């Protein structure tokens, strides 16, 4: 009877460990996939000479934009666009359509540079700020 109880406890502990590891790996992979997908979507849909991911952070953060749990910053250099407002709306629409779960992404900041000026686009939960 003791041996059966011990075996049962060991099996439960192993199942709990496997589920925990699987959950961690799945969460990490989702975050990695989403940050890489944002980079790919920006590169495919924006006419810029260079697109750089400055930071990607997942976890509880506090900043001037408020509290967030997932945050990314990108820099787009030497971009070809006519109007920042039109380009910002277009980028937000493309990201909402092509990045799974983008509306759950807490904070995305994109610095967009062209030959004339530099502007910053801030998107919180799929909405331009």
The first five atom37 places (N, CA, C, CB, O) and aatype in JSON, in Angstrom:
{
  "aatype": [20, 20, 20, 20, 20, 20, 20, 20, 20, 20, 20, 20, 20, 20, 20, 20, 20, 20, 20, 20, 20, 20, 20, 20, 20, 20, 20, 20, 20, 20, 20, 20, 20, 20, 20, 20, 20, 20, 20, 20, 20, 20, 20, 20, 20, 20, 20, 20, 20, 20, 20, 20, 20, 20, 20, 20, 20, 20, 20, 20, 20, 20, 20, 20, 20, 20, 20, 20, 20, 20, 20, 20, 20, 20, 20, 20, 20, 20, 20, 20, 20, 20, 20, 20, 20, 20, 20, 20, 20, 20, 20, 20, 20, 20, 20, 20, 20, 20, 20, 20, 20, 20, 20, 20, 20, 20, 20, 20, 20, 20, 20, 20, 20, 20, 20, 20, 20, 20, 20, 20, 20, 20, 20, 20, 20, 20, 20, 20, 20],
  "atom_mask": [
    [1, 1, 1, 1, 1],
    [1, 1, 1, 1, 1],
    [1, 1, 1, 1, 1],
    [1, 1, 1, 1, 1],
    [1, 1, 1, 1, 1],
    [1, 1, 1, 1, 1],
    [1, 1, 1, 1, 1],
    [1, 1, 1, 1, 1],
    [1, 1, 1, 1, 1],
    [1, 1, 1, 1, 1],
    [1, 1, 1, 1, 1],
    [1, 1, 1, 1, 1],
    [1, 1, 1, 1, 1],
    [1, 1, 1, 1, 1],
    [1, 1, 1, 1, 1],
    [1, 1, 1, 1, 1],
    [1, 1, 1, 1, 1],
    [1, 1, 1, 1, 1],
    [1, 1, 1, 1, 1],
    [1, 1, 1, 1, 1],
    [1, 1, 1, 1, 1],
    [1, 1, 1, 1, 1],
    [1, 1, 1, 1, 1],
    [1, 1, 1, 1, 1],
    [1, 1, 1, 1, 1],
    [1, 1, 1, 1, 1],
    [1, 1, 1, 1, 1],
    [1, 1, 1, 1, 1],
    [1, 1, 1, 1, 1],
    [1, 1, 1, 1, 1],
    [1, 1, 1, 1, 1],
    [1, 1, 1, 1, 1],
    [1, 1, 1, 1, 1],
    [1, 1, 1, 1, 1],
    [1, 1, 1, 1, 1],
    [1, 1, 1, 1, 1],
    [1, 1, 1, 1, 1],
    [1, 1, 1, 1, 1],
    [1, 1, 1, 1, 1],
    [1, 1, 1, 1, 1],
    [1, 1, 1, 1, 1],
    [1, 1, 1, 1, 1],
    [1, 1, 1, 1, 1],
    [1, 1, 1, 1, 1],
    [1, 1, 1, 1, 1],
    [1, 1, 1, 1, 1],
    [1, 1, 1, 1, 1],
    [1, 1, 1, 1, 1],
    [1, 1, 1, 1, 1],
    [1, 1, 1, 1, 1],
    [1, 1, 1, 1, 1],
    [1, 1, 1, 1, 1],
    [1, 1, 1, 1, 1],
    [1, 1, 1, 1, 1],
    [1, 1, 1, 1, 1],
    [1, 1, 1, 1, 1],
    [1, 1, 1, 1, 1],
    [1, 1, 1, 1, 1],
    [1, 1, 1, 1, 1],
    [1, 1, 1, 1, 1],
    [1, 1, 1, 1, 1],
    [1, 1, 1, 1, 1],
    [1, 1, 1, 1, 1],
    [1, 1, 1, 1, 1],
    [1, 1, 1, 1, 1],
    [1, 1, 1, 1, 1],
    [1, 1, 1, 1, 1],
    [1, 1, 1, 1, 1],
    [1, 1, 1, 1, 1],
    [1, 1, 1, 1, 1],
    [1, 1, 1, 1, 1],
    [1, 1, 1, 1, 1],
    [1, 1, 1, 1, 1],
    [1, 1, 1, 1, 1],
    [1, 1, 1, 1, 1],
    [1, 1, 1, 1, 1],
    [1, 1, 1, 1, 1],
    [1, 1, 1, 1, 1],
    [1, 1, 1, 1, 1],
    [1, 1, 1, 1, 1],
    [1, 1, 1, 1, 1],
    [1, 1, 1, 1, 1],
    [1, 1, 1, 1, 1],
    [1, 1, 1, 1, 1],
    [1, 1, 1, 1, 1],
    [1, 1, 1, 1, 1],
    [1, 1, 1, 1, 1],
    [1, 1, 1, 1, 1],
    [1, 1, 1, 1, 1],
    [1, 1, 1, 1, 1],
    [1, 1, 1, 1, 1],
    [1, 1, 1, 1, 1],
    [1, 1, 1, 1, 1],
    [1, 1, 1, 1, 1],
    [1, 1, 1, 1, 1],
    [1, 1, 1, 1, 1],
    [1, 1, 1, 1, 1],
    [1, 1, 1, 1, 1],
    [1, 1, 1, 1, 1],
    [1, 1, 1, 1, 1],
    [1, 1, 1, 1, 1],
    [1, 1, 1, 1, 1],
    [1, 1, 1, 1, 1],
    [1, 1, 1, 1, 1],
    [1, 1, 1, 1, 1],
    [1, 1, 1, 1, 1],
    [1, 1, 1, 1, 1],
    [1, 1, 1, 1, 1],
    [1, 1, 1, 1, 1],
    [1, 1, 1, 1, 1],
    [1, 1, 1, 1, 1],
    [1, 1, 1, 1, 1],
    [1, 1, 1, 1, 1],
    [1, 1, 1, 1, 1],
    [1, 1, 1, 1, 1],
    [1, 1, 1, 1, 1],
    [1, 1, 1, 1, 1],
    [1, 1, 1, 1, 1],
    [1, 1, 1, 1, 1],
    [1, 1, 1, 1, 1],
    [1, 1, 1, 1, 1],
    [1, 1, 1, 1, 1],
    [1, 1, 1, 1, 1],
    [1, 1, 1, 1, 1],
    [1, 1, 1, 1, 1],
    [1, 1, 1, 1, 1],
    [1, 1, 1, 1, 1],
    [1, 1, 1, 1, 1],
    [1, 1, 1, 1, 1]
  ],
  "atom_positions": [
    [[0.83, -1.2, 0.0], [0.0, 0.0, 0.0], [0.87, 1.26, 0.0], [-0.94, 0.0, 1.21], [0.6, 2.21, -0.74]],
    [[1.94, 1.27, 0.84], [2.83, 2.42, 0.9], [3.54, 2.61, -0.44], [3.86, 2.25, 2.02], [3.72, 3.74, -0.89]],
    [[3.93, 1.5, -1.06], [4.62, 1.57, -2.34], [3.7, 2.16, -3.42], [5.11, 0.17, -2.76], [4.14, 2.95, -4.25]],
    [[2.43, 1.78, -3.4], [1.45, 2.29, -4.35], [1.23, 3.78, -4.14], [0.12, 1.53, -4.21], [1.14, 4.53, -5.12]],
    [[1.14, 4.23, -2.9], [0.98, 5.65, -2.59], [2.2, 6.45, -3.03], [0.74, 5.85, -1.09], [2.07, 7.52, -3.62]],
    [[3.38, 5.93, -2.76], [4.63, 6.59, -3.16], [4.71, 6.72, -4.67], [5.84, 5.81, -2.63], [5.11, 7.77, -5.19]],
    [[4.35, 5.67, -5.38], [4.36, 5.69, -6.84], [3.36, 6.71, -7.37], [4.04, 4.28, -7.41], [3.65, 7.45, -8.32]],
    [[2.2, 6.76, -6.78], [1.18, 7.73, -7.18], [1.65, 9.17, -7.0], [-0.11, 7.51, -6.39], [1.43, 10.02, -7.86]],
    [[2.3, 9.44, -5.88], [2.82, 10.79, -5.6], [3.91, 11.15, -6.6], [3.36, 10.88, -4.15], [3.95, 12.27, -7.11]],
    [[4.79, 10.21, -6.87], [5.87, 10.46, -7.84], [5.29, 10.76, -9.22], [6.84, 9.24, -7.93], [5.75, 11.67, -9.91]],
    [[4.29, 10.01, -9.62], [3.65, 10.25, -10.93], [3.0, 11.63, -10.97], [2.59, 9.16, -11.22], [3.14, 12.35, -11.96]],
    [[2.31, 12.0, -9.9], [1.68, 13.33, -9.85], [2.72, 14.45, -9.92], [0.84, 13.48, -8.57], [2.52, 15.44, -10.62]],
    [[3.83, 14.3, -9.21], [4.9, 15.3, -9.23], [5.49, 15.4, -10.63], [5.99, 14.95, -8.2], [5.72, 16.51, -11.13]],
    [[5.74, 14.27, -11.26], [6.28, 14.28, -12.63], [5.32, 14.94, -13.61], [6.58, 12.86, -13.09], [5.75, 15.72, -14.46]],
    [[4.03, 14.65, -13.5], [3.04, 15.27, -14.38], [3.0, 16.78, -14.15], [1.63, 14.66, -14.14], [2.95, 17.55, -15.12]],
    [[3.03, 17.21, -12.9], [3.03, 18.65, -12.6], [4.28, 19.33, -13.16], [2.94, 18.87, -11.07], [4.2, 20.43, -13.7]],
    [[5.43, 18.67, -13.04], [6.68, 19.24, -13.57], [6.63, 19.35, -15.08], [7.88, 18.38, -13.14], [7.04, 20.36, -15.65]],
    [[6.13, 18.32, -15.74], [6.03, 18.34, -17.2], [5.09, 19.44, -17.67], [5.55, 16.97, -17.73], [5.4, 20.17, -18.61]],
    [[3.94, 19.57, -17.02], [2.98, 20.61, -17.38], [3.59, 22.0, -17.17], [1.68, 20.47, -16.55], [3.4, 22.88, -18.0]],
    [[4.3, 22.19, -16.08], [4.94, 23.49, -15.8], [6.0, 23.83, -16.84], [5.57, 23.47, -14.39], [6.04, 24.95, -17.34]],
    [[6.85, 22.88, -17.17], [7.89, 23.11, -18.17], [7.26, 23.39, -19.53], [8.84, 21.89, -18.26], [7.69, 24.31, -20.23]],
    [[6.25, 22.63, -19.9], [5.57, 22.84, -21.17], [4.94, 24.24, -21.22], [4.48, 21.76, -21.38], [5.04, 24.92, -22.24]],
    [[4.32, 24.67, -20.15], [3.71, 26.01, -20.09], [4.75, 27.1, -20.23], [2.95, 26.19, -18.79], [4.52, 28.08, -20.93]],
    [[5.88, 26.94, -19.56], [6.96, 27.93, -19.66], [7.48, 28.01, -21.09], [8.1, 27.59, -18.7], [7.64, 29.1, -21.63]],
    [[7.76, 26.86, -21.69], [8.28, 26.84, -23.06], [7.27, 27.41, -24.03], [8.65, 25.4, -23.48], [7.64, 28.16, -24.94]],
    [[6.0, 27.08, -23.87], [4.95, 27.59, -24.75], [4.84, 29.12, -24.64], [3.6, 26.94, -24.41], [4.73, 29.8, -25.66]],
    [[4.87, 29.65, -23.43], [4.82, 31.1, -23.23], [6.02, 31.8, -23.81], [4.71, 31.43, -21.76], [5.89, 32.85, -24.44]],
    [[7.19, 31.23, -23.61], [8.42, 31.8, -24.16], [8.37, 31.79, -25.69], [9.66, 31.03, -23.66], [8.75, 32.77, -26.33]],
    [[7.92, 30.7, -26.27], [7.86, 30.58, -27.73], [6.86, 31.57, -28.31], [7.49, 29.14, -28.15], [7.13, 32.17, -29.35]],
    [[5.7, 31.75, -27.65], [4.71, 32.73, -28.12], [5.31, 34.13, -28.14], [3.46, 32.71, -27.24], [5.13, 34.87, -29.11]],
    [[6.01, 34.5, -27.08], [6.62, 35.83, -27.01], [7.69, 35.98, -28.08], [7.23, 36.07, -25.62], [7.76, 37.01, -28.75]],
    [[8.53, 34.97, -28.23], [9.58, 35.03, -29.24], [8.97, 35.12, -30.63], [10.5, 33.79, -29.14], [9.41, 35.92, -31.45]],
    [[7.96, 34.3, -30.89], [7.3, 34.33, -32.19], [6.68, 35.69, -32.47], [6.25, 33.25, -32.27], [6.77, 36.2, -33.59]],
    [[6.04, 36.29, -31.46], [5.36, 37.56, -31.67], [6.36, 38.68, -31.94], [4.49, 37.91, -30.45], [6.12, 39.5, -32.82]],
    [[7.46, 38.74, -31.21], [8.44, 39.8, -31.44], [9.1, 39.63, -32.8], [9.51, 39.81, -30.33], [9.34, 40.61, -33.51]],
    [[9.4, 38.38, -33.18], [9.98, 38.14, -34.5], [8.97, 38.44, -35.61], [10.46, 36.7, -34.61], [9.34, 38.96, -36.66]],
    [[7.71, 38.12, -35.38], [6.68, 38.37, -36.38], [6.47, 39.87, -36.59], [5.35, 37.7, -35.97], [6.27, 40.32, -37.72]],
    [[6.5, 40.65, -35.52], [6.39, 42.1, -35.66], [7.53, 42.62, -36.52], [6.39, 42.8, -34.26], [7.3, 43.43, -37.42]],
    [[8.74, 42.17, -36.27], [9.9, 42.58, -37.08], [9.69, 42.21, -38.55], [11.19, 41.93, -36.56], [9.91, 43.04, -39.43]],
    [[9.26, 40.98, -38.8], [9.04, 40.53, -40.18], [7.96, 41.35, -40.87], [8.65, 39.05, -40.19], [8.12, 41.75, -42.02]],
    [[6.85, 41.61, -40.18], [5.75, 42.38, -40.77], [6.22, 43.79, -41.1], [4.54, 42.42, -39.82], [5.89, 44.31, -42.17]],
    [[6.97, 44.42, -40.21], [7.48, 45.76, -40.48], [8.42, 45.75, -41.69], [8.2, 46.32, -39.24], [8.34, 46.63, -42.55]],
    [[9.3, 44.76, -41.75], [10.25, 44.68, -42.86], [9.54, 44.44, -44.19], [11.26, 43.57, -42.61], [9.94, 45.01, -45.21]],
    [[8.5, 43.61, -44.2], [7.79, 43.28, -45.43], [6.87, 44.4, -45.91], [6.99, 42.02, -45.23], [6.61, 44.52, -47.1]],
    [[6.39, 45.22, -44.99], [5.35, 46.19, -45.34], [5.77, 47.64, -45.26], [4.18, 45.99, -44.46], [4.97, 48.53, -45.54]],
    [[7.0, 47.91, -44.9], [7.46, 49.3, -44.79], [8.67, 49.49, -45.69], [7.8, 49.66, -43.33], [9.54, 48.63, -45.78]],
    [[8.7, 50.63, -46.35], [9.79, 50.95, -47.26], [10.85, 51.75, -46.51], [9.27, 51.74, -48.5], [10.89, 52.98, -46.59]],
    [[11.7, 51.04, -45.77], [12.75, 51.66, -44.96], [14.08, 51.0, -45.29], [12.43, 51.54, -43.43], [14.13, 49.83, -45.67]],
    [[15.16, 51.76, -45.15], [16.46, 51.17, -45.42], [16.9, 50.24, -44.29], [17.5, 52.26, -45.62], [17.7, 49.33, -44.5]],
    [[16.37, 50.48, -43.09], [16.78, 49.67, -41.94], [15.67, 49.65, -40.89], [18.09, 50.22, -41.32], [15.04, 50.67, -40.62]],
    [[15.43, 48.47, -40.31], [14.47, 48.33, -39.22], [15.16, 47.56, -38.11], [13.15, 47.6, -39.68], [15.61, 46.44, -38.31]],
    [[15.23, 48.18, -36.93], [15.93, 47.59, -35.79], [15.0, 47.39, -34.61], [17.12, 48.46, -35.38], [14.21, 48.27, -34.28]],
    [[15.09, 46.22, -33.98], [14.38, 46.01, -32.73], [15.3, 46.48, -31.63], [13.96, 44.49, -32.54], [16.4, 45.96, -31.46]],
    [[14.86, 47.47, -30.88], [15.67, 48.05, -29.81], [15.53, 47.22, -28.54], [15.26, 49.51, -29.55], [16.52, 46.88, -27.89]],
    [[14.29, 46.89, -28.19], [14.05, 46.14, -26.95], [12.78, 45.32, -27.09], [13.95, 47.1, -25.73], [11.84, 45.72, -27.78]],
    [[12.78, 44.19, -26.43], [11.56, 43.41, -26.24], [11.6, 42.91, -24.81], [11.44, 42.21, -27.28], [12.57, 42.28, -24.39]],
    [[10.57, 43.19, -24.06], [10.54, 42.78, -22.66], [9.17, 42.22, -22.32], [10.89, 43.96, -21.73], [8.14, 42.77, -22.7]],
    [[9.19, 41.12, -21.6], [7.95, 40.51, -21.13], [8.07, 40.36, -19.63], [7.68, 39.12, -21.83], [9.07, 39.86, -19.11]],
    [[7.05, 40.8, -18.94], [7.05, 40.79, -17.48], [6.54, 42.13, -17.0], [8.47, 40.49, -16.91], [6.39, 43.06, -17.8]],
    [[6.27, 42.26, -15.74], [5.71, 43.48, -15.17], [6.72, 44.62, -15.23], [5.26, 43.24, -13.73], [7.83, 44.51, -14.7]],
    [[6.34, 45.73, -15.89], [7.21, 46.9, -16.03], [6.42, 48.17, -15.75], [7.85, 46.95, -17.44], [5.22, 48.25, -16.04]],
    [[7.1, 49.15, -15.2], [6.52, 50.45, -14.96], [7.36, 51.49, -15.69], [6.43, 50.77, -13.43], [8.59, 51.44, -15.65]],
    [[6.7, 52.42, -16.38], [7.42, 53.46, -17.1], [6.54, 54.67, -17.27], [7.89, 52.95, -18.47], [5.44, 54.74, -16.72]],
    [[7.03, 55.64, -18.04], [6.26, 56.87, -18.24], [4.96, 56.61, -18.99], [7.1, 57.89, -19.01], [4.03, 57.41, -18.91]],
    [[4.88, 55.49, -19.72], [3.65, 55.13, -20.43], [2.67, 54.39, -19.53], [3.97, 54.28, -21.65], [1.56, 54.08, -19.96]],
    [[3.07, 54.08, -18.3], [2.24, 53.35, -17.37], [2.77, 51.94, -17.17], [0.8, 53.3, -17.88], [3.93, 51.66, -17.45]],
    [[1.92, 51.06, -16.68], [2.31, 49.69, -16.41], [2.1, 48.84, -17.66], [1.52, 49.12, -15.22], [1.12, 49.03, -18.38]],
    [[3.0, 47.91, -17.91], [2.83, 46.98, -19.02], [3.41, 45.62, -18.65], [3.51, 47.51, -20.3], [4.22, 45.5, -17.73]],
    [[2.97, 44.6, -19.37], [3.51, 43.26, -19.16], [4.25, 42.76, -20.39], [2.39, 42.3, -18.8], [4.98, 41.77, -20.32]],
    [[4.07, 43.44, -21.52], [4.78, 43.08, -22.75], [5.04, 44.37, -23.51], [3.97, 42.05, -23.62], [4.11, 45.14, -23.79]],
    [[6.3, 44.59, -23.85], [6.69, 45.87, -24.42], [7.77, 45.66, -25.48], [7.18, 46.84, -23.31], [8.66, 44.82, -25.31]],
    [[7.69, 46.43, -26.57], [8.73, 46.36, -27.6], [8.97, 47.75, -28.16], [8.33, 45.37, -28.73], [8.06, 48.58, -28.21]],
    [[10.2, 47.98, -28.59], [10.56, 49.24, -29.24], [11.32, 48.91, -30.52], [11.41, 50.15, -28.3], [12.21, 48.06, -30.53]],
    [[10.96, 49.61, -31.58], [11.61, 49.44, -32.87], [12.04, 50.8, -33.39], [10.68, 48.73, -33.88], [11.49, 51.83, -33.01]],
    [[13.02, 50.78, -34.26], [13.49, 51.98, -34.93], [13.49, 51.7, -36.43], [14.92, 52.41, -34.43], [14.07, 50.71, -36.89]],
    [[12.82, 52.56, -37.18], [12.76, 52.43, -38.63], [13.49, 53.63, -39.23], [11.26, 52.35, -39.14], [13.11, 54.78, -38.99]],
    [[14.53, 53.36, -40.0], [15.43, 54.41, -40.49], [15.26, 54.62, -41.98], [16.88, 54.06, -40.17], [15.12, 53.67, -42.76]],
    [[15.28, 55.89, -42.37], [15.22, 56.31, -43.78], [14.02, 55.69, -44.49], [16.51, 55.92, -44.5], [14.16, 54.99, -45.49]],
    [[12.83, 55.96, -43.94], [11.59, 55.41, -44.49], [11.0, 56.35, -45.54], [10.57, 55.16, -43.37], [11.17, 57.56, -45.48]],
    [[10.32, 55.75, -46.49], [9.68, 56.51, -47.56], [8.17, 56.53, -47.31], [10.01, 55.89, -48.97], [7.47, 55.55, -47.54]],
    [[7.67, 57.68, -46.83], [6.24, 57.86, -46.63], [5.93, 59.36, -46.77], [5.79, 57.32, -45.22], [6.81, 60.2, -46.59]],
    [[4.7, 59.66, -47.1], [4.29, 61.05, -47.32], [3.77, 61.72, -46.04], [3.22, 61.11, -48.4], [4.11, 62.86, -45.74]],
    [[2.94, 60.99, -45.3], [2.3, 61.55, -44.1], [2.49, 60.59, -42.93], [0.79, 61.82, -44.35], [2.19, 59.4, -43.04]],
    [[2.99, 61.11, -41.8], [3.19, 60.27, -40.63], [1.87, 59.68, -40.15], [3.86, 61.07, -39.51], [1.82, 58.5, -39.8]],
    [[0.82, 60.47, -40.13], [-0.48, 60.0, -39.64], [-1.01, 58.85, -40.5], [-1.5, 61.16, -39.62], [-1.49, 57.85, -39.96]],
    [[-0.91, 58.99, -41.81], [-1.39, 57.93, -42.72], [-0.53, 56.68, -42.55], [-1.35, 58.41, -44.19], [-1.06, 55.57, -42.52]],
    [[0.78, 56.85, -42.43], [1.69, 55.72, -42.26], [1.45, 55.02, -40.92], [3.16, 56.19, -42.35], [1.49, 53.79, -40.85]],
    [[1.19, 55.78, -39.86], [0.92, 55.2, -38.54], [-0.33, 54.33, -38.58], [0.77, 56.32, -37.48], [-0.34, 53.22, -38.05]],
    [[-1.38, 54.83, -39.21], [-2.63, 54.07, -39.33], [-2.4, 52.8, -40.15], [-3.75, 54.93, -39.97], [-2.89, 51.73, -39.8]],
    [[-1.66, 52.93, -41.24], [-1.38, 51.78, -42.1], [-0.57, 50.71, -41.35], [-0.61, 52.24, -43.36], [-0.9, 49.52, -41.43]],
    [[0.46, 51.12, -40.63], [1.28, 50.18, -39.87], [0.44, 49.48, -38.8], [2.48, 50.91, -39.2], [0.53, 48.26, -38.65]],
    [[-0.38, 50.21, -38.08], [-1.24, 49.62, -37.05], [-2.21, 48.61, -37.66], [-2.02, 50.73, -36.31], [-2.4, 47.53, -37.1]],
    [[-2.81, 48.95, -38.8], [-3.75, 48.03, -39.46], [-3.05, 46.73, -39.88], [-4.38, 48.7, -40.69], [-3.58, 45.64, -39.68]],
    [[-1.86, 46.86, -40.45], [-1.1, 45.69, -40.9], [-0.73, 44.81, -39.71], [0.16, 46.11, -41.67], [-0.87, 43.59, -39.77]],
    [[-0.25, 45.41, -38.63], [0.12, 44.64, -37.44], [-1.09, 43.94, -36.83], [0.78, 45.55, -36.41], [-1.0, 42.78, -36.42]],
    [[-2.22, 44.63, -36.77], [-3.44, 44.02, -36.23], [-3.89, 42.83, -37.07], [-4.56, 45.05, -36.16], [-4.41, 41.85, -36.53]],
    [[-3.69, 42.89, -38.39], [-4.13, 41.81, -39.27], [-3.15, 40.64, -39.29], [-4.31, 42.35, -40.68], [-3.57, 39.49, -39.39]],
    [[-1.85, 40.92, -39.2], [-0.86, 39.87, -39.45], [-0.16, 39.31, -38.22], [0.16, 40.39, -40.36], [0.52, 38.29, -38.31]],
    [[-0.31, 39.95, -37.07], [0.35, 39.46, -35.85], [-0.72, 38.92, -34.9], [1.18, 40.6, -35.16], [-1.54, 39.67, -34.37]],
    [[-0.68, 37.6, -34.7], [-1.65, 36.95, -33.82], [-1.55, 37.52, -32.41], [-1.44, 35.42, -33.8], [-0.45, 37.59, -31.85]],
    [[-2.67, 37.92, -31.86], [-2.69, 38.44, -30.49], [-2.14, 39.85, -30.35], [-1.93, 37.53, -29.61], [-1.79, 40.26, -29.24]],
    [[-2.04, 40.6, -31.45], [-1.47, 41.95, -31.36], [-2.29, 42.87, -30.47], [-1.35, 42.56, -32.75], [-1.74, 43.76, -29.83]],
    [[-3.6, 42.66, -30.41], [-4.45, 43.5, -29.56], [-4.17, 43.27, -28.08], [-5.93, 43.23, -29.86], [-4.58, 44.08, -27.24]],
    [[-3.5, 42.19, -27.74], [-3.12, 41.92, -26.36], [-1.73, 42.44, -26.03], [-3.18, 40.42, -26.08], [-1.29, 42.37, -24.88]],
    [[-1.03, 42.96, -27.03], [0.33, 43.48, -26.86], [0.23, 44.83, -26.15], [1.08, 43.62, -28.24], [-0.34, 45.77, -26.69]],
    [[0.78, 44.93, -24.94], [0.59, 46.11, -24.1], [1.13, 47.4, -24.72], [1.24, 45.9, -22.79], [0.41, 48.4, -24.78]],
    [[2.38, 47.38, -25.17], [2.99, 48.65, -25.59], [4.02, 48.41, -26.7], [3.67, 49.34, -24.39], [4.99, 47.67, -26.52]],
    [[3.78, 49.05, -27.83], [4.71, 49.01, -28.95], [5.06, 50.44, -29.31], [4.11, 48.23, -30.18], [4.17, 51.26, -29.58]],
    [[6.34, 50.75, -29.32], [6.82, 52.08, -29.68], [7.71, 51.94, -30.91], [7.6, 52.76, -28.5], [8.64, 51.14, -30.93]],
    [[7.41, 52.73, -31.93], [8.2, 52.7, -33.16], [8.66, 54.12, -33.48], [7.37, 52.1, -34.35], [7.85, 55.03, -33.65]],
    [[9.96, 54.3, -33.55], [10.52, 55.58, -33.97], [10.71, 55.5, -35.48], [11.9, 55.9, -33.23], [11.45, 54.65, -35.98]],
    [[10.03, 56.38, -36.2], [10.06, 56.36, -37.67], [10.82, 57.59, -38.15], [8.62, 56.32, -38.27], [10.42, 58.72, -37.89]],
    [[11.92, 57.35, -38.86], [12.74, 58.44, -39.4], [12.64, 58.47, -40.91], [14.22, 58.27, -38.96], [12.66, 57.43, -41.57]],
    [[12.53, 59.67, -41.46], [12.71, 59.84, -42.9], [13.7, 60.97, -43.1], [11.35, 60.14, -43.62], [14.3, 61.44, -42.13]],
    [[13.89, 61.42, -44.31], [14.9, 62.44, -44.59], [14.56, 63.79, -43.96], [15.06, 62.6, -46.08], [15.45, 64.62, -43.76]],
    [[13.28, 64.01, -43.65], [12.84, 65.31, -43.14], [12.77, 65.34, -41.61], [11.48, 65.65, -43.72], [13.23, 66.3, -40.99]],
    [[12.18, 64.3, -41.02], [11.99, 64.34, -39.56], [11.96, 62.95, -38.94], [10.71, 65.07, -39.23], [12.08, 61.93, -39.63]],
    [[11.79, 62.95, -37.62], [11.68, 61.72, -36.85], [10.43, 61.83, -35.97], [12.97, 61.47, -35.98], [10.24, 62.82, -35.27]],
    [[9.6, 60.8, -36.03], [8.36, 60.81, -35.25], [8.26, 59.48, -34.5], [7.11, 61.04, -36.17], [8.86, 58.48, -34.9]],
    [[7.49, 59.48, -33.43], [7.32, 58.27, -32.63], [5.86, 57.83, -32.65], [7.78, 58.5, -31.18], [4.96, 58.61, -32.37]],
    [[5.66, 56.57, -32.99], [4.34, 55.95, -33.01], [4.23, 55.06, -31.77], [4.11, 55.13, -34.32], [5.09, 54.21, -31.54]],
    [[3.18, 55.26, -30.99], [2.94, 54.45, -29.8], [1.62, 53.73, -29.97], [2.94, 55.32, -28.5], [0.59, 54.35, -30.24]],
    [[1.66, 52.41, -29.81], [0.45, 51.59, -29.94], [0.29, 50.8, -28.65], [0.53, 50.63, -31.19], [1.19, 50.08, -28.22]],
    [[-0.9, 50.94, -28.04], [-1.22, 50.18, -26.83], [-2.41, 49.28, -27.15], [-1.53, 51.12, -25.61], [-3.47, 49.77, -27.57]],
    [[-2.25, 48.0, -26.94], [-3.32, 47.03, -27.17], [-3.99, 47.21, -28.52], [-4.36, 47.13, -26.07], [-5.22, 47.15, -28.62]],
    [[-3.2, 47.43, -29.56], [-3.71, 47.52, -30.93], [-4.32, 48.87, -31.28], [-4.73, 46.47, -31.14], [-4.91, 49.01, -32.35]],
    [[-4.2, 49.87, -30.41], [-4.79, 51.18, -30.65], [-3.69, 52.24, -30.61], [-5.89, 51.5, -29.59], [-2.88, 52.28, -29.69]],
    [[-3.68, 53.1, -31.64], [-2.69, 54.18, -31.71], [-3.0, 55.2, -30.61], [-2.7, 54.86, -33.12], [-4.15, 55.59, -30.41]],
    [[-1.96, 55.62, -29.92], [-2.12, 56.61, -28.83], [-1.86, 58.01, -29.32], [-1.18, 56.29, -27.67], [-1.95, 58.96, -28.54]]
  ]
}
